[in-house]
Short mmCIF file of C-alpha atoms in Angstrom, two decimals:
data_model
loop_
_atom_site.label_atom_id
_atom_site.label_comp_id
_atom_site.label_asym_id
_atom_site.label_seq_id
_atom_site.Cartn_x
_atom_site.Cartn_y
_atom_site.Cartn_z
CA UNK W 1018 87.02 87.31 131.05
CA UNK W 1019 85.44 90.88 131.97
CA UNK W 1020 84.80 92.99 128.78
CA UNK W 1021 87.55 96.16 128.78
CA UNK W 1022 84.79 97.92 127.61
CA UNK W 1023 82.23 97.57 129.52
CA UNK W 1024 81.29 101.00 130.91
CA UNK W 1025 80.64 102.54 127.77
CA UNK W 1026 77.28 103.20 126.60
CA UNK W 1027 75.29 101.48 123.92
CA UNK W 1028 74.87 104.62 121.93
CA UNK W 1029 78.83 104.85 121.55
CA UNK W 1030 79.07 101.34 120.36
CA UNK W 1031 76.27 102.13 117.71
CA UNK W 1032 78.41 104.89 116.66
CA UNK W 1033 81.94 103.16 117.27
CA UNK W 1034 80.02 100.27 114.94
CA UNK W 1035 78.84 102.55 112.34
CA UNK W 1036 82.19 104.04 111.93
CA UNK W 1037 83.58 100.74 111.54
CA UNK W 1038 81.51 99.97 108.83
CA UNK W 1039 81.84 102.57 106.79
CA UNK W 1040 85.56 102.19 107.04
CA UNK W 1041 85.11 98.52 106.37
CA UNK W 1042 83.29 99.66 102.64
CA UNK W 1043 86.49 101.89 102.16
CA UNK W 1044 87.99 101.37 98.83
CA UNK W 1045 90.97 103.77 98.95
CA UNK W 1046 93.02 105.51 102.15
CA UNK W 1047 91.81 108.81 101.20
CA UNK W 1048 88.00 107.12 101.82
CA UNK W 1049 89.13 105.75 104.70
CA UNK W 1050 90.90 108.73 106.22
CA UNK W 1051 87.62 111.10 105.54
CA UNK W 1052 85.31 108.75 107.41
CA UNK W 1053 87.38 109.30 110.19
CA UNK W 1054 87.80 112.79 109.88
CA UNK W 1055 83.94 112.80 109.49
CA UNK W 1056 83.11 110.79 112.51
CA UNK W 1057 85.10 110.59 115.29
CA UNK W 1058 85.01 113.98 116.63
CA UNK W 1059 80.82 112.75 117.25
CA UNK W 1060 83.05 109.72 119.11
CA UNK W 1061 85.58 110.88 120.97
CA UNK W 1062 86.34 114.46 122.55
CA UNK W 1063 87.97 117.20 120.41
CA UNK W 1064 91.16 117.10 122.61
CA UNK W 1065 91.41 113.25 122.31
CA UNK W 1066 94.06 112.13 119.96
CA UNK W 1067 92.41 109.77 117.46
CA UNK W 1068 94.12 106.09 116.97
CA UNK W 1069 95.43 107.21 113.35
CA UNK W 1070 97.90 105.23 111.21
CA UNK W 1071 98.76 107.70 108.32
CA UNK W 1072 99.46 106.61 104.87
CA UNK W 1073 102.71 105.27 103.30
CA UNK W 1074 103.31 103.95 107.09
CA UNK W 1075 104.98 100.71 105.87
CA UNK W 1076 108.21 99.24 106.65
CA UNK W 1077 111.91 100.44 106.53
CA UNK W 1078 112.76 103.10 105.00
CA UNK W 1079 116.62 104.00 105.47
CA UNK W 1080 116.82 107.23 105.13
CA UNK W 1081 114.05 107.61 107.62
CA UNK W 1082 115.95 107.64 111.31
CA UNK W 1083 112.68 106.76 112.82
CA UNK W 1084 112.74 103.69 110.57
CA UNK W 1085 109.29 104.57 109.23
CA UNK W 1086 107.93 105.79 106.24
CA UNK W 1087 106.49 108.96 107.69
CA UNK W 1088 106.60 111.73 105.03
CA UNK W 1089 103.32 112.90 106.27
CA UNK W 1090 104.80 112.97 109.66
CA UNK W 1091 107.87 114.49 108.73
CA UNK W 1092 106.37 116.61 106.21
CA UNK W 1093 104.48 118.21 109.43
CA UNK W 1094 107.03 118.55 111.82
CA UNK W 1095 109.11 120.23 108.74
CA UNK W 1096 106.61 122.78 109.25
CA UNK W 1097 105.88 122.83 112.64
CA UNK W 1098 110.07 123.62 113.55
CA UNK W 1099 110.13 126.31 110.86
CA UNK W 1100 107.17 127.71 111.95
CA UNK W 1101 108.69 128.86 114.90
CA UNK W 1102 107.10 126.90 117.19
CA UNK W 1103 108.93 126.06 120.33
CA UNK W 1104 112.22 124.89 119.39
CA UNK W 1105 113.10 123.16 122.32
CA UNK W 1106 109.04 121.76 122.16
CA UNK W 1107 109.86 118.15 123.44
CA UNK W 1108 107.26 116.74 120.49
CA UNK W 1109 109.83 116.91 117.75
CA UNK W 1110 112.22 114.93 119.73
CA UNK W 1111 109.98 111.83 119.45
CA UNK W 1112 110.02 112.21 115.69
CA UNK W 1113 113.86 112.24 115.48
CA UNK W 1114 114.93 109.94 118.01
CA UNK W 1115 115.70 106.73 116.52
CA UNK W 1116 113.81 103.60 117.48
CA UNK W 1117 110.99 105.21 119.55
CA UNK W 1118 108.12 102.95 120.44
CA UNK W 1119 105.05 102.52 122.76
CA UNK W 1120 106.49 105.86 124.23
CA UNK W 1121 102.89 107.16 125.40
CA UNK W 1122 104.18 111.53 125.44
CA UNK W 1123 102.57 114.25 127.12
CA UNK W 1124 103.39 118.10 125.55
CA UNK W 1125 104.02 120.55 128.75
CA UNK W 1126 104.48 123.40 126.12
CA UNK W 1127 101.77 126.14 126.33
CA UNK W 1128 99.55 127.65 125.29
CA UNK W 1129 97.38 124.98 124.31
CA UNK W 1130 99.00 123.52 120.79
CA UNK W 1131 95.55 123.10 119.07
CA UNK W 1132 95.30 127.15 119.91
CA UNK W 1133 97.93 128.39 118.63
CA UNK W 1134 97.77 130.04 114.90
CA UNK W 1135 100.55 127.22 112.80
CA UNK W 1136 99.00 124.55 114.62
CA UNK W 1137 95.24 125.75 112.84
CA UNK W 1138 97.30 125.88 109.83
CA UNK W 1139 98.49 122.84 109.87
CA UNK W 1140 95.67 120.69 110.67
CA UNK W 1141 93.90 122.95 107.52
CA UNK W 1142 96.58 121.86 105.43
CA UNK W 1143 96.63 118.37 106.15
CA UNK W 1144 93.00 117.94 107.07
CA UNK W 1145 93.00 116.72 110.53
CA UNK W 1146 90.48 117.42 113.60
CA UNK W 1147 93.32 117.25 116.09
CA UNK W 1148 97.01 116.53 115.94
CA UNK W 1149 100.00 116.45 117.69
CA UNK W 1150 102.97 114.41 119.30
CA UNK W 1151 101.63 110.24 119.41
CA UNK W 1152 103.57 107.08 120.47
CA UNK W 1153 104.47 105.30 118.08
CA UNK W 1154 103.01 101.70 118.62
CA UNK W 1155 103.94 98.52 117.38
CA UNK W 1156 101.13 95.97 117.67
CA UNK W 1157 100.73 92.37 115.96
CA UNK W 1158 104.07 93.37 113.95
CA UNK W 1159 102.06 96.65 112.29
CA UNK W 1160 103.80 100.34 112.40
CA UNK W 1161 100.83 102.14 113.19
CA UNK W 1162 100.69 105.36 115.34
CA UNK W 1163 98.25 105.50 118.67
CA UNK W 1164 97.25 108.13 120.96
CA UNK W 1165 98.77 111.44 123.42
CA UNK W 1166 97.67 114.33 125.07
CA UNK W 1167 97.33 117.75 123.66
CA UNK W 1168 99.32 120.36 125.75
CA UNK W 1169 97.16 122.12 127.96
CA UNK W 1170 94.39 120.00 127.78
CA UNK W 1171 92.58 116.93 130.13
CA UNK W 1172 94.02 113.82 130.40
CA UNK W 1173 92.49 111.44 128.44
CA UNK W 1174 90.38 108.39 130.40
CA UNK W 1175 89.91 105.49 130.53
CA UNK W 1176 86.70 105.49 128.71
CA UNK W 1177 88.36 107.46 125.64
CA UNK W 1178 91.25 104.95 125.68
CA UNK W 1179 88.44 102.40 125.23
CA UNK W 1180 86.96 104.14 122.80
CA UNK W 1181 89.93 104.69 120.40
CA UNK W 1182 90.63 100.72 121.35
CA UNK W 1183 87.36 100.26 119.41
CA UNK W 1184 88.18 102.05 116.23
CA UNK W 1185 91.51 101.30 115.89
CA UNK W 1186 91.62 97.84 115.04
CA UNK W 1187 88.88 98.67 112.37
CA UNK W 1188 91.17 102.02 111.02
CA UNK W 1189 94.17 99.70 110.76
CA UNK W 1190 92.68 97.05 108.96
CA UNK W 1191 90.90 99.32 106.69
CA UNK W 1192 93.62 100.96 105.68
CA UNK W 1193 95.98 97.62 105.33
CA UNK W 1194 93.18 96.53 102.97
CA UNK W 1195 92.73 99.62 100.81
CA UNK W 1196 96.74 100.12 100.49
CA UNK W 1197 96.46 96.95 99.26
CA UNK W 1198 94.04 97.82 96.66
CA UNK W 1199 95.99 100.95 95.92
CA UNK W 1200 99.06 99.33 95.23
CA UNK W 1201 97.80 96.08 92.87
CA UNK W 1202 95.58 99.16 90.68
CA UNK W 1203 97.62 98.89 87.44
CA UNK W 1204 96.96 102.62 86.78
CA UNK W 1205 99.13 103.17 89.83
CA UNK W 1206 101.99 102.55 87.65
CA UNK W 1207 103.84 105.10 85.59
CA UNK W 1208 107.08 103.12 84.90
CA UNK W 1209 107.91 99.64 83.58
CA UNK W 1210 109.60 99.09 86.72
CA UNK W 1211 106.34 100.01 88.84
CA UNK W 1212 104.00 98.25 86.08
CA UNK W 1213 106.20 94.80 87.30
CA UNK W 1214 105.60 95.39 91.02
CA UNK W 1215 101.78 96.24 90.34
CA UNK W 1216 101.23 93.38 88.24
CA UNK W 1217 103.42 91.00 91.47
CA UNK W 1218 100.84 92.50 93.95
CA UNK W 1219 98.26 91.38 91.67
CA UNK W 1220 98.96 88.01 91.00
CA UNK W 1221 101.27 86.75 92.68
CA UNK W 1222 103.27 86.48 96.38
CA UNK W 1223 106.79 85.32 96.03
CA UNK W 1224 107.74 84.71 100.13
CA UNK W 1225 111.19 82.98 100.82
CA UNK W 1226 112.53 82.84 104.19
CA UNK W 1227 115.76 80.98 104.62
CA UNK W 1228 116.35 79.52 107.95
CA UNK W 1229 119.29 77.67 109.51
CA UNK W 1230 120.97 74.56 107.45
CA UNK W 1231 117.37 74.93 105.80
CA UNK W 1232 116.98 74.97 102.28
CA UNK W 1233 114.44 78.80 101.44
CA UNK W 1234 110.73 77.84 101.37
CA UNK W 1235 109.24 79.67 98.33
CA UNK W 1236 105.66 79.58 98.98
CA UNK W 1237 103.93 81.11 95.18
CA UNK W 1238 100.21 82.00 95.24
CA UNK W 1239 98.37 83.01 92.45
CA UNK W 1240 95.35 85.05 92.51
CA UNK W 1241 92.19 83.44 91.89
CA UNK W 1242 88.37 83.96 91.59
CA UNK W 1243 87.53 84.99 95.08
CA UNK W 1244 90.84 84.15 96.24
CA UNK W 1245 94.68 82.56 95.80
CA UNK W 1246 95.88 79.60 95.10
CA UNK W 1247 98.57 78.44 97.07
CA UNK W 1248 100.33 75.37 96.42
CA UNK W 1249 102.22 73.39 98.99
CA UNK W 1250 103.63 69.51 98.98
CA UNK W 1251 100.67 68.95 96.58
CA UNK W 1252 97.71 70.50 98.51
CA UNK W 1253 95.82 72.98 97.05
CA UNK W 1254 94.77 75.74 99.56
CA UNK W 1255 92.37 78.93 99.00
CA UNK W 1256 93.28 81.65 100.80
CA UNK W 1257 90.20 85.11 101.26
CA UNK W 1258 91.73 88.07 99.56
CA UNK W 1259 91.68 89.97 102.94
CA UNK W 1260 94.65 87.76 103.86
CA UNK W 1261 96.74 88.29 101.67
CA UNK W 1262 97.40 92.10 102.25
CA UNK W 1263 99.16 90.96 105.66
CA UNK W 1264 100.89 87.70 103.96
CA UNK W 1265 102.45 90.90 101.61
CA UNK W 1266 102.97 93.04 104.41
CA UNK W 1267 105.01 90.31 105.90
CA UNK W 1268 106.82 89.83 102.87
CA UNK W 1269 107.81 93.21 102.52
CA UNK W 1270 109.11 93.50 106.29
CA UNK W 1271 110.89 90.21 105.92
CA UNK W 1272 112.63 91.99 103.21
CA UNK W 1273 113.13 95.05 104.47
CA UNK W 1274 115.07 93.50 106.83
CA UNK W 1275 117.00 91.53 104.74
CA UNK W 1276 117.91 95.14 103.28
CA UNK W 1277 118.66 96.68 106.79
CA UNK W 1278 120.56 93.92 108.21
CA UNK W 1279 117.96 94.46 111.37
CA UNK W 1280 114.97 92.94 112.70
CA UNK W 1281 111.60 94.54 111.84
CA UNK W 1282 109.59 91.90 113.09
CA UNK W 1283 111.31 91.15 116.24
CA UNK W 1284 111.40 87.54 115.24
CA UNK W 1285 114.14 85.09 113.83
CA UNK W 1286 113.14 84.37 110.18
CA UNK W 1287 113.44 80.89 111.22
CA UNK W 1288 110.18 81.87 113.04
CA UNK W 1289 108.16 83.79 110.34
CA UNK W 1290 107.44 80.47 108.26
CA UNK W 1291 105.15 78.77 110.86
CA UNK W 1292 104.04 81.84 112.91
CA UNK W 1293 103.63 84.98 110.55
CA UNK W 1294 100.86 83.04 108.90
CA UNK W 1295 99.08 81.52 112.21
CA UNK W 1296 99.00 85.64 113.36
CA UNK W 1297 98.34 86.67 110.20
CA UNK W 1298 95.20 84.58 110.49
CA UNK W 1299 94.63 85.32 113.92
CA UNK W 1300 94.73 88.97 112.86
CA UNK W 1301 92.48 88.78 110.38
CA UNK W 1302 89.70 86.36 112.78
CA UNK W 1303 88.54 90.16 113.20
CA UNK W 1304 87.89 91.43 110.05
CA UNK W 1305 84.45 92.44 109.24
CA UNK W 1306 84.65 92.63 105.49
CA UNK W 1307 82.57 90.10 103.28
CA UNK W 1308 84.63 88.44 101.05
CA UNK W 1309 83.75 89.67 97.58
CA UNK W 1310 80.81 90.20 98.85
CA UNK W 1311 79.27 86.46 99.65
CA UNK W 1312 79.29 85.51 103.70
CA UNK W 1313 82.55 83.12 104.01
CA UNK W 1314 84.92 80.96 102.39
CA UNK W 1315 85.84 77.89 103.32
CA UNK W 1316 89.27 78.07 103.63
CA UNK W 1317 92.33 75.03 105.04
CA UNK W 1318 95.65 76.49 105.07
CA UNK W 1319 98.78 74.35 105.17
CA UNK W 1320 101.83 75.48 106.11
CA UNK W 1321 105.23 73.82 105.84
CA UNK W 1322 108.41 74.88 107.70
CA UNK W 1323 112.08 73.76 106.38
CA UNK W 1324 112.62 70.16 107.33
CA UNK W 1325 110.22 70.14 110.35
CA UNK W 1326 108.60 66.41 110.33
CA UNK W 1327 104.98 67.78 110.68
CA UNK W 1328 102.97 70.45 109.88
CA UNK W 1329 101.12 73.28 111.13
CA UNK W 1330 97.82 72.84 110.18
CA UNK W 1331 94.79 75.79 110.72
CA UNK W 1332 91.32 74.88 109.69
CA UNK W 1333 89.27 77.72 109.05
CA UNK W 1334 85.29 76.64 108.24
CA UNK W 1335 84.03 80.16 107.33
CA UNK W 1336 80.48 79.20 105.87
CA UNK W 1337 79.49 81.52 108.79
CA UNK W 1338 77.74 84.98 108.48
CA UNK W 1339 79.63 87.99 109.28
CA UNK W 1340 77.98 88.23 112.73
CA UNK W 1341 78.23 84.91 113.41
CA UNK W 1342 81.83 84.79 113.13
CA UNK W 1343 82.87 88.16 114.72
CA UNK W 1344 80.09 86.07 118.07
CA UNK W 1345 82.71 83.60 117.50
CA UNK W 1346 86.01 85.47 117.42
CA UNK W 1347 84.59 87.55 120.58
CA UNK W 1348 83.96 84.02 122.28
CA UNK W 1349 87.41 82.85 121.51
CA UNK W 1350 88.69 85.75 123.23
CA UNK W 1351 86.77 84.80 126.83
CA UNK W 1352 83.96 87.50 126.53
CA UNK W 1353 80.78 86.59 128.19
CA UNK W 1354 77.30 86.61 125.92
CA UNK W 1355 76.79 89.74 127.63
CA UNK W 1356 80.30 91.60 126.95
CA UNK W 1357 79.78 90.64 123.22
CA UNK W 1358 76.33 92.15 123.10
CA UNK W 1359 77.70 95.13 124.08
CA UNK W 1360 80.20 95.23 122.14
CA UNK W 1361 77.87 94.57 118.86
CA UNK W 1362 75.20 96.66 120.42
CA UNK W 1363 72.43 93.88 119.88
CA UNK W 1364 70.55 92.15 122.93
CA UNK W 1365 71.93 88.70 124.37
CA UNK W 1366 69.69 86.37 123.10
CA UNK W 1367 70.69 87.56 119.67
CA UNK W 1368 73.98 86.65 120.12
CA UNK W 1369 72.89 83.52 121.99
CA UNK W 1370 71.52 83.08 118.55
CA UNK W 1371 74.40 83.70 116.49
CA UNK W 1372 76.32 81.10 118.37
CA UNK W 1373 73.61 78.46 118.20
CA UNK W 1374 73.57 79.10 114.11
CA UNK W 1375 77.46 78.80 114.52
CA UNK W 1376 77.07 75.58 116.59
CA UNK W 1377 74.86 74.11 114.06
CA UNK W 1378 76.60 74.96 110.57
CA UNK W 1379 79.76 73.34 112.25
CA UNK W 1380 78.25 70.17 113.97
CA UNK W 1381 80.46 71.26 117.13
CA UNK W 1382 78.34 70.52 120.12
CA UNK W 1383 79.83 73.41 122.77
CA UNK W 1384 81.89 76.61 122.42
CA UNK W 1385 85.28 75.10 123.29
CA UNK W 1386 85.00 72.36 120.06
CA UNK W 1387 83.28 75.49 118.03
CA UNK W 1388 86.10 77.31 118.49
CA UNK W 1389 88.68 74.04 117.99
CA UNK W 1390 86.88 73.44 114.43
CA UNK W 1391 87.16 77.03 113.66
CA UNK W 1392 91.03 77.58 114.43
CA UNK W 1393 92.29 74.09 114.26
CA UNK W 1394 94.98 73.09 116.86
CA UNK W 1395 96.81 75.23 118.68
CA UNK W 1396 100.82 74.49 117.39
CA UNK W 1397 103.60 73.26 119.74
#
């Protein structure tokens, strides 16, 4: 499978990669948020939305109509309407309507937004390069907001929708990872109430999902020197901290929902048991964070659903470098040696390299059992 991204320049995947890492060393949103502030306008063109999922974006919040938590967002458009600007501008009708999604919008208000005097006020007061209307995106289950066009200005190509397809992936999982962090910081607590939540998201994930005539699964992990321990029908399972901010998220959503009466994750919760994990994992094939900072974990996970009469079984063997295994995710995904170079801005034979040292750690003799070994079996 052809590389999406193969007419960009190795100089913009340096960049795109250096980004990523320092967002990858993040330790708090704020960190995070700066690094982007700081380097993508060297990336991407000043009238080129960036790929930018705002703090406190988690899931259902009822008195939100947009069924987001988006103070920030509505915090701006608070100001933008009583500004003065445009009443009838079509951007704040995205932010009210109700249920708005993958809605790619295009302001035809002039003069250019980004010119106009509240919009440099704005983007002083909340410290962005460039901001305006976005879609509102929902990818692998995550409330995340994506990309526009300023009024006025080019159309964005296809090369800077490439671009922002690199660094977004990295910007959400940064971010996932540092609320995370944010949120399990007992000093983040001011209230007994809040003290009992922060000391949950530090040690422990309570998940029940109750499906049809099926008794609720409680699945109870406990945190645990470079990881959890999760117990299941007697097995023992470790589980890389960098999991288990999207095991919470999809706790939280689950209930959410429960709360809301709707679906959040566009799934039955019969469904969540077996598959929310599997993606979870599949999600997180891409993160480039060491794991307290040693090269992999060997991890099995085992995960039962209800009264099923098997179960779904994902083998991860992670005593792979970092490189290695982002060669190997990349493979997984069809790219050729010479999309993935690009992509990691090294030469081929280097990653020819990276997949030999792959081939050997595992004993798998070709890419196709590599890639069995690494994921397990694909579930029926």
């Amino acid at each position: 499978m052809a590389s999406s991204h193969g007419k960009l320049g190795s100089s913009v995947y340096e960049r795109v990669w250096r980004m990523a890492m320092e967002m990858n060393s993040a330790t708090s949103v704020g960190e995070t948020l700066d690094i982007v502030r700081k380097d993508c306008g060297q990336i991407v063109p000043f009238d080129v939305f960036m790929f930018l999922r705002m703090p406190g974006s988690g899931a259902g919040i009822p008195e939100n109509p947009s069924g987001h938590n988006a103070s920030f967002l509505d915090n701006f458009w608070l100001d933008y309407r009583e500004g003065g600007f445009y009443e009838d501008d079509p951007a704040v009708a995205v932010f009210t309507k109700p249920g708005v999604k993958n809605v790619p919008f295009r302001a035809n208000s002039a003069p250019k937004f980004y010119e106009t005097p509240i919009c440099r006020e704005l983007l002083k007061k909340y410290h962005i390069n460039v901001y305006m209307a976005m879609r509102m995106e929902f990818a692998a289950e995550k409330r995340v907001l994506g990309l526009g066009q300023l009024a006025g200005s080019r159309a964005y190509t296809q090369k800077d929708e490439d671009i922002l397809a690199l660094i977004g992936p990295h910007l959400s999982r940064s971010i996932e990872y540092c609320e995370l962090l944010e949120k399990s910081r007992p000093e983040s607590a001011t209230t007994p109430l809040e003290q009992g939540q922060a000391a949950v998201w530090r040690f422990s994930l309570d998940m029940e999902i109750t499906e049809t005539n099926a008794p609720a699964e409680r699945l109870m992990t406990r945190w645990k020197e470079g990881g959890i321990s999760h117990e299941a029908g007697g097995r023992s399972v470790s589980l890389p901290r960098d999991v288990i901010g999207l095991l919470m998220t999809a706790r939280n959503m689950w209930m959410a929902e429960q709360r809301s009466g709707s679906s959040l994750l566009h799934a039955p919760a019969s469904r969540i048991t077996v598959n929310a994990v599997r993606e979870v994992y599949d999600f997180q094939a891409a993160v480039t964070r060491p794991i307290n900072g040693a090269s992999g974990v060997s991890i099995t996970l085992v995960a039962e659903r209800g009264q099923c009469d098997r179960n779904l079984v994902i083998n991860r063997v992670c005593n792979l470098t970092l490189r290695e295994k982002e060669v190997v995710m990349m493979a997984r995904e069809g790219r050729s040696n010479r999309d993935i170079s690009e992509m990691l801005t090294v030469c081929e034979q280097t990653v020819k390299q990276h997949m030999s040292s792959a081939l050997r750690k595992t004993g798998a003799r070709n890419r196709t059992e590599l890639i069995h070994k690494l994921y397990g079996p694909e579930p029926h």
